[in-house]
Structures are given as structure tokens and as C-alpha cells.
Tab-separated table of C-alpha atoms in Angstrom:
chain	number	residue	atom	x	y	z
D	21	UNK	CA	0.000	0.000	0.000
D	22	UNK	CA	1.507	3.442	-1.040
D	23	UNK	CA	0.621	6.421	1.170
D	24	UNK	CA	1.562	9.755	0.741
D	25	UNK	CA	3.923	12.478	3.013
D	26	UNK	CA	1.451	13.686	5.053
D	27	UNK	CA	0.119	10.443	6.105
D	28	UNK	CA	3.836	9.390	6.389
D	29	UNK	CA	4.641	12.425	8.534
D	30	UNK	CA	1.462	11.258	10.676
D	31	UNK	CA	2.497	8.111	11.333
D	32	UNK	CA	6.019	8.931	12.641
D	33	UNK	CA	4.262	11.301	14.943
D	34	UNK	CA	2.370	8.642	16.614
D	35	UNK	CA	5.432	6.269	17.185
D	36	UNK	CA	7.978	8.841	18.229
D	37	UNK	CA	6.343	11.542	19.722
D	38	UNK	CA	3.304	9.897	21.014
D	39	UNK	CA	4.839	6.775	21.523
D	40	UNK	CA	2.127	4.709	19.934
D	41	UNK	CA	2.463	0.811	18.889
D	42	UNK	CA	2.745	-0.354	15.562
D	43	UNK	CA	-0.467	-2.294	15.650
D	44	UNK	CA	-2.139	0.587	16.995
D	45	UNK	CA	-1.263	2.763	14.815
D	46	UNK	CA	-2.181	0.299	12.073
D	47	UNK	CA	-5.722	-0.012	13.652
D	48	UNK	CA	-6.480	3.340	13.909
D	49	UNK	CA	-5.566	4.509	10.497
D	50	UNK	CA	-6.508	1.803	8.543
D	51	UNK	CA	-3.328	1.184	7.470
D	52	UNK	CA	-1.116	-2.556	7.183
D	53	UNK	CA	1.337	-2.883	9.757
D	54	UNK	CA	3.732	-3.342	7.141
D	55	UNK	CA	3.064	0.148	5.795
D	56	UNK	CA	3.238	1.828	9.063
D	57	UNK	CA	6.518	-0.333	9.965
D	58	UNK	CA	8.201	1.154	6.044
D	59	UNK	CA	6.745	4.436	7.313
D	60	UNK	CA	8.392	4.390	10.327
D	61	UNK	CA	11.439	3.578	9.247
D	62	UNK	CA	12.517	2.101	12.636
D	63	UNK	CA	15.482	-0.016	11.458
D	64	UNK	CA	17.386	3.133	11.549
D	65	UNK	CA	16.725	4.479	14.451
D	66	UNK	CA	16.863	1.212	16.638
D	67	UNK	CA	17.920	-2.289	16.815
D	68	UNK	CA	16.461	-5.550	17.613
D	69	UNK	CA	14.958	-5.886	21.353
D	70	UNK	CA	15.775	-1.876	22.322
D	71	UNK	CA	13.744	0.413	23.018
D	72	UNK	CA	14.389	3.961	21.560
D	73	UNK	CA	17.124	5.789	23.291
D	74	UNK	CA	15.729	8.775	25.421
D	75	UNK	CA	16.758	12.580	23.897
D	76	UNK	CA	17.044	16.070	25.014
D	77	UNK	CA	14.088	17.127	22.851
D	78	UNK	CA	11.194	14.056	24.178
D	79	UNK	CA	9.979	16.181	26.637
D	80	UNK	CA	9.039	18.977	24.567
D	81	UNK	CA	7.744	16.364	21.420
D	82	UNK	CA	4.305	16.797	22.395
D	83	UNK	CA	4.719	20.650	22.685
D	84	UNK	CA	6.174	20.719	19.058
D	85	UNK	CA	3.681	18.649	17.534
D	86	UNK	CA	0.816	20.695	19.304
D	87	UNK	CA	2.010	23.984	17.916
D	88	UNK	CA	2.555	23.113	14.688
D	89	UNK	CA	-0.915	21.560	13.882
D	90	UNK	CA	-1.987	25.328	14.852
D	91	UNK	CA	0.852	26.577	13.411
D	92	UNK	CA	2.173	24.251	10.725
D	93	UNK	CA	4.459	27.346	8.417
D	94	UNK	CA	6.130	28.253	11.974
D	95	UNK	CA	10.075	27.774	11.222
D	96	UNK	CA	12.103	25.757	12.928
D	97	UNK	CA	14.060	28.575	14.462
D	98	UNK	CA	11.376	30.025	16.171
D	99	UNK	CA	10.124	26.154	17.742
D	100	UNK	CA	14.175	26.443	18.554
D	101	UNK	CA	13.653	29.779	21.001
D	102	UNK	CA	10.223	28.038	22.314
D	103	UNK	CA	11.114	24.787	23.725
D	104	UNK	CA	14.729	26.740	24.667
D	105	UNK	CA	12.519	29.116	26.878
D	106	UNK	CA	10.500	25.904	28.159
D	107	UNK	CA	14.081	24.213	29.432
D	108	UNK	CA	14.964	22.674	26.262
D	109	UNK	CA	19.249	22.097	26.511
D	110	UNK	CA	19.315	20.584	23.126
D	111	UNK	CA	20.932	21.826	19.630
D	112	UNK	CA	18.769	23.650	17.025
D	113	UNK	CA	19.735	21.044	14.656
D	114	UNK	CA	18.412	17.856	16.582
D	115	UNK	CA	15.021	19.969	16.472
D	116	UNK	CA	15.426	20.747	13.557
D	117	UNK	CA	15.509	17.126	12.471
D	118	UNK	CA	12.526	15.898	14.112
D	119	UNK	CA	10.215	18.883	12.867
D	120	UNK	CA	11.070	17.838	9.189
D	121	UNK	CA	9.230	14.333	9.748
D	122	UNK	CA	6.581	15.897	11.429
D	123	UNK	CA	5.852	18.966	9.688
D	124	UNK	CA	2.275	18.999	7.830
D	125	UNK	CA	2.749	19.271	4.093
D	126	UNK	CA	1.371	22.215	2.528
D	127	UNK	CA	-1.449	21.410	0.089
D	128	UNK	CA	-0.638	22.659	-3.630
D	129	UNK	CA	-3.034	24.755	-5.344
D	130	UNK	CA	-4.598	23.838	-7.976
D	131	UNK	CA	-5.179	26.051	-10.852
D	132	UNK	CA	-7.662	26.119	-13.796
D	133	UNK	CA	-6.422	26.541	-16.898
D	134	UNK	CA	-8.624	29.557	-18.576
D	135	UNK	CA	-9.491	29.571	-22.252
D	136	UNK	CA	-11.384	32.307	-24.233
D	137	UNK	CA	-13.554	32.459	-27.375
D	138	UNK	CA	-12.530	34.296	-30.229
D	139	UNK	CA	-12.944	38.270	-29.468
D	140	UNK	CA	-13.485	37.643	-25.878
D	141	UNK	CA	-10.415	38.707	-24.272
D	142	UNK	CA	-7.142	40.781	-24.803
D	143	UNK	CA	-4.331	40.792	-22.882
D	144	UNK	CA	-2.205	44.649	-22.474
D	145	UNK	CA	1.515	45.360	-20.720
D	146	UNK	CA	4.504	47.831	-21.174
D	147	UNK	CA	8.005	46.021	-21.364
D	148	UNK	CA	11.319	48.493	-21.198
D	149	UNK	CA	13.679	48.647	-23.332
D	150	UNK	CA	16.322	51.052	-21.678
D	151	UNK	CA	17.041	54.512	-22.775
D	152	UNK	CA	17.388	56.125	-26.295
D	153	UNK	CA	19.063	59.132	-27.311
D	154	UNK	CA	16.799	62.073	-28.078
D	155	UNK	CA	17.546	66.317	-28.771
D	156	UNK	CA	17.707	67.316	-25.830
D	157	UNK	CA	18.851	64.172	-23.978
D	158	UNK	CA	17.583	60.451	-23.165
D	159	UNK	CA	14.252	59.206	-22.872
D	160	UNK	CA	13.278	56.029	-21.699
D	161	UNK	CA	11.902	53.736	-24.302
D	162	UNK	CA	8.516	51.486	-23.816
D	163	UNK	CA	7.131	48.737	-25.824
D	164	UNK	CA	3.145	48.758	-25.696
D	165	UNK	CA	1.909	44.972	-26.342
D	166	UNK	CA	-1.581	44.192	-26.813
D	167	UNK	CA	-2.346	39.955	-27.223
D	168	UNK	CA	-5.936	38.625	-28.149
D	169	UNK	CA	-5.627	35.448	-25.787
D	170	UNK	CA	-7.691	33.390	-28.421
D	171	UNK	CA	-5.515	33.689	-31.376
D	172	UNK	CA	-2.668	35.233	-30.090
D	173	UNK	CA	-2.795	38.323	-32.462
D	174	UNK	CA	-0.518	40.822	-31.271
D	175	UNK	CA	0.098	44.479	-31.832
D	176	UNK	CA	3.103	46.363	-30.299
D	177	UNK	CA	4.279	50.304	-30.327
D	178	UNK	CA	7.415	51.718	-29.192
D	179	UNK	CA	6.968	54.637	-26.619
D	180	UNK	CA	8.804	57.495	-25.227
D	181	UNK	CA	6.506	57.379	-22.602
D	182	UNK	CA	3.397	55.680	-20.812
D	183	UNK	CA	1.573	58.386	-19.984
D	184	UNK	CA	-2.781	58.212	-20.147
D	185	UNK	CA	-2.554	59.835	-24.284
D	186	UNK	CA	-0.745	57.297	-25.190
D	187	UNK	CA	-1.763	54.629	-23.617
D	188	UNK	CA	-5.235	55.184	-24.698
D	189	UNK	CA	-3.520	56.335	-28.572
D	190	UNK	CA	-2.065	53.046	-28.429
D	191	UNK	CA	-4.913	51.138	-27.321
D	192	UNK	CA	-7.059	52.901	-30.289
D	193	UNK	CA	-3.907	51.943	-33.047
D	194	UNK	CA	-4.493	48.328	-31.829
D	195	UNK	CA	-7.966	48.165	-32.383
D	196	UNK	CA	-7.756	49.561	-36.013
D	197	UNK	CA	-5.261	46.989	-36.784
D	198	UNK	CA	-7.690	44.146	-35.533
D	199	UNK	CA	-11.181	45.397	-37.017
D	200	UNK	CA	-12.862	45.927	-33.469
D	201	UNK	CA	-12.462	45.373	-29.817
D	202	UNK	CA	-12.063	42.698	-27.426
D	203	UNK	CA	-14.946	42.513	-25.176
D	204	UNK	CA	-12.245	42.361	-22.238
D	205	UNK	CA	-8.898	43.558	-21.351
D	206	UNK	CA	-6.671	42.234	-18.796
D	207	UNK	CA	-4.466	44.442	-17.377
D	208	UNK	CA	-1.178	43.502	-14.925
D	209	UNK	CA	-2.181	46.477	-12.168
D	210	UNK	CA	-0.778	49.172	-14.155
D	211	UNK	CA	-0.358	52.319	-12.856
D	212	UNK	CA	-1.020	53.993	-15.489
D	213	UNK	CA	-4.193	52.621	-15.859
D	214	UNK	CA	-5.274	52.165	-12.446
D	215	UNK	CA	-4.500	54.456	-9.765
D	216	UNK	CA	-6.192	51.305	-6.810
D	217	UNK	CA	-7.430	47.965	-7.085
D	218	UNK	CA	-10.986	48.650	-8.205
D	219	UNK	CA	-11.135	47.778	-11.691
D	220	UNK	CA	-14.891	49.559	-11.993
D	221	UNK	CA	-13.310	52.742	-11.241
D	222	UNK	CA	-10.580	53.272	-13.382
D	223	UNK	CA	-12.812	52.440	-16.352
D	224	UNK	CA	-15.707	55.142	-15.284
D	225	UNK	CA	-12.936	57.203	-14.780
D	226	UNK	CA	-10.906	57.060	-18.122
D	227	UNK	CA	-13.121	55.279	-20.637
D	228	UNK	CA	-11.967	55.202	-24.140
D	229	UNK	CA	-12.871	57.811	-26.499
D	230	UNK	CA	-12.719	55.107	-29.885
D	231	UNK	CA	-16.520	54.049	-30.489
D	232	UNK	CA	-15.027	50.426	-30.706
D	233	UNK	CA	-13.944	50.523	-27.293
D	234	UNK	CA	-17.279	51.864	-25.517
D	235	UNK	CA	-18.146	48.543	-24.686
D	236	UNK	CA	-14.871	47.232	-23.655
D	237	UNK	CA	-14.364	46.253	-19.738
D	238	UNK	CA	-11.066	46.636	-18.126
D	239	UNK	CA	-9.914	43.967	-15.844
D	240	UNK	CA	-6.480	43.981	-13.770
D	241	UNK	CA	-5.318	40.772	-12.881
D	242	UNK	CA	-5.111	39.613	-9.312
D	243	UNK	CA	-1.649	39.723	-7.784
D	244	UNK	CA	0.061	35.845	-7.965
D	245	UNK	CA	-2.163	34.490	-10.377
D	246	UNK	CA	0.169	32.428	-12.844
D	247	UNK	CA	-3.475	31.060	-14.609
D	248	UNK	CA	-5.081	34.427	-15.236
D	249	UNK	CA	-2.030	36.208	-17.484
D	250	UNK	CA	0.773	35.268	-19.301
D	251	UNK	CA	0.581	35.282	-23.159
D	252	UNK	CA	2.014	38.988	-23.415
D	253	UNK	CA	5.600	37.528	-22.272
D	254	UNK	CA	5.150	33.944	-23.826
């Protein structure tokens, strides 16, 4: 039976902190005692006919496994300063050594990936491209990209600047070039789009002027959201 690193991590908890039996551990997850002896590991720990030798840190086991099922991201150097306060005369590294086959796993999220229909969606971002010579002096130069996520038709316009006329001048060249208007745009929190995070307000507050655009909605994209943008870089 294969079981996985949380129910692994479980079962070492019972038999070396809690100081469970193999068979009861067995019982009470449902588990062979075969698994729960390959789980346990004990060969390397102890040898035929001994019990496990006593350490510093078994007092405070219970203590440590306690705080991190309330706690389970707490690092090991703060558990360290804990037990030390509680009378613990061990080494941070014996700790730290139990707490890593006890420590819950932290559950992966799971992400959808997103499709669009043709038309649907449109994807806008600035990338830099250093400084350029100009009369005068330098300005910095800006590349405005605008991806339909459907079909990946892309339009991009350098720029000596990123300001609101321009953005919206660039917005309007990319919309001639496709024959209309997405029906969204995503945008990566862009200050010079929106000035907070309510995506309503910046597009009362500087619709576009193009007729194509009037019924366009402006969307940023949440912060640490791999699934929701992407094609402008890919």
C-alpha cells in the first residue's frame, strides 16, 4: 500500500512523539502494519529488542507537535527559542531534524487553466527597453503589447513614454489593426491605468474615447495568479 507524506509524517508522529504501537497505529488509520513499519522507518533508528534511546528534545515532542498543527508554516528557528525558553538544553539542529518528519505538508493549489472564445479577451503590458538618445537628452523607451488570448494576435508600439494619451492612442492603433475590440482587457495592475485595485473605477474614470472601445471592460489581474495572465511575455 503506497501512502503519501502527510500520512507518512502522521504516522512517525504517533510512534515517536506519542509513543504509539505499531499495531495501533495500524488499527487506527486503517493502514497494514507493514506500511506503518516502512513508514516508520525504525530499522534506523533502533535495533532488535531496544527500546528507543531517550533525547534532550522528548519532553518537549508533544509541545512541538501541538504547535505546529496550529501553526504548521512556523520555522524551525522560532520552535528552537520556544522549547529553549521551556528548558529545552538541546541543539537547534536535533530539532530541527525531528520537525522535518513531522511537519504537515502544505497542500498545492490547484489552478484552472482559462481559455477564451474568439474576441473575448485581450491581454495589455509595457516592457522596457532602456534609454534612447533624443535632442535634448535620453528618454526612456517602452514597448506597448496588446495579445488577443484566443488567437494570439498581437500588436506592439514603441513609446517614449506611458503616460494616459498614449496609452489610450495606443490602445485605439491596436484596435484599427484588428477590425474591433475585445470585449475584455486584462491588465497587470498598471499604474497607469489604475490608480487602486478597483477595476470599476478606473474604467468610469478614463473610458476610451474610440466608439469600438465603448463597450470594452477593463480587468487587472489579481496579484500571484500564474493562470489568469501570461501570453504577453510567452
Amino acid at each position: 500500500m503506497t501512502i503519501g507524506a502527510e500520512q507518512r509524517a502522521r504516522i512517525r508522529r504517533l510512534f515517536f512523539a506519542e509513543h504509539w504501537k505499531v499495531g495501533t497505529i495500524s488499527e487506527a488509520l486503517d493502514v497494514h502494519a507493514d506500511t506503518v513499519k516502512r513508514a516508520i522507518d525504525s530499522q534506523r533508528f533502533v535495533s532488535d529488542g531496544q527500546r528507543i534511546r531517550a533525547s534532550l528534545l522528548d519532553t518537549f515532542k508533544p509541545f512541538i507537535v501541538t504547535t505546529l498543527e496550529q501553526h504548521p508554516r512556523l520555522r524551525s528557528t522560532r520552535l528552537f527559542d520556544m522549547v529553549k525558553a521551556r528548558g529545552y538544553a538541546g541543539s537547534c539542529r536535533q530539532l530541527r531534524r525531528y520537525v522535518a518528519t513531522i511537519r504537515p505538508a502544505r497542500p498545492s493549489e490547484a489552478y484552472l487553466l482559462l481559455t477564451t472564445m474568439p474576441g473575448e479577451q485581450g491581454q495589455m503590458d509595457w516592457g522596457s527597453f532602456g534609454v534612447v538618445d533624443v535632442p535634448g537628452g535620453q528618454r526612456r523607451l517602452s514597448l506597448f503589447v496588446l495579445v488577443l488570448s484566443h488567437s494570439r494576435g498581437m500588436v506592439a508600439r514603441f513609446s517614449l513614454d506611458q503616460r494616459m494619451d498614449t496609452f489610450l492612442h495606443c490602445h485605439r492603433l491596436a484596435f484599427e489593426k484588428f477590425g474591433g475590440a475585445p470585449r475584455q482587457i486584462l491588465y497587470d495592475n498598471l499604474k497607469a491605468w489604475c490608480s487602486s485595485a478597483s477595476v470599476s473605477t478606473c474604467a468610469s474614470t478614463h473610458p476610451f474615447s474610440s466608439s469600438r472601445a465603448t463597450t470594452t471592460s477593463s480587468h487587472a489581474r489579481a496579484p500571484y495568479r500564474p493562470n489568469e495572465k501570461g501570453i504577453v511575455g510567452a
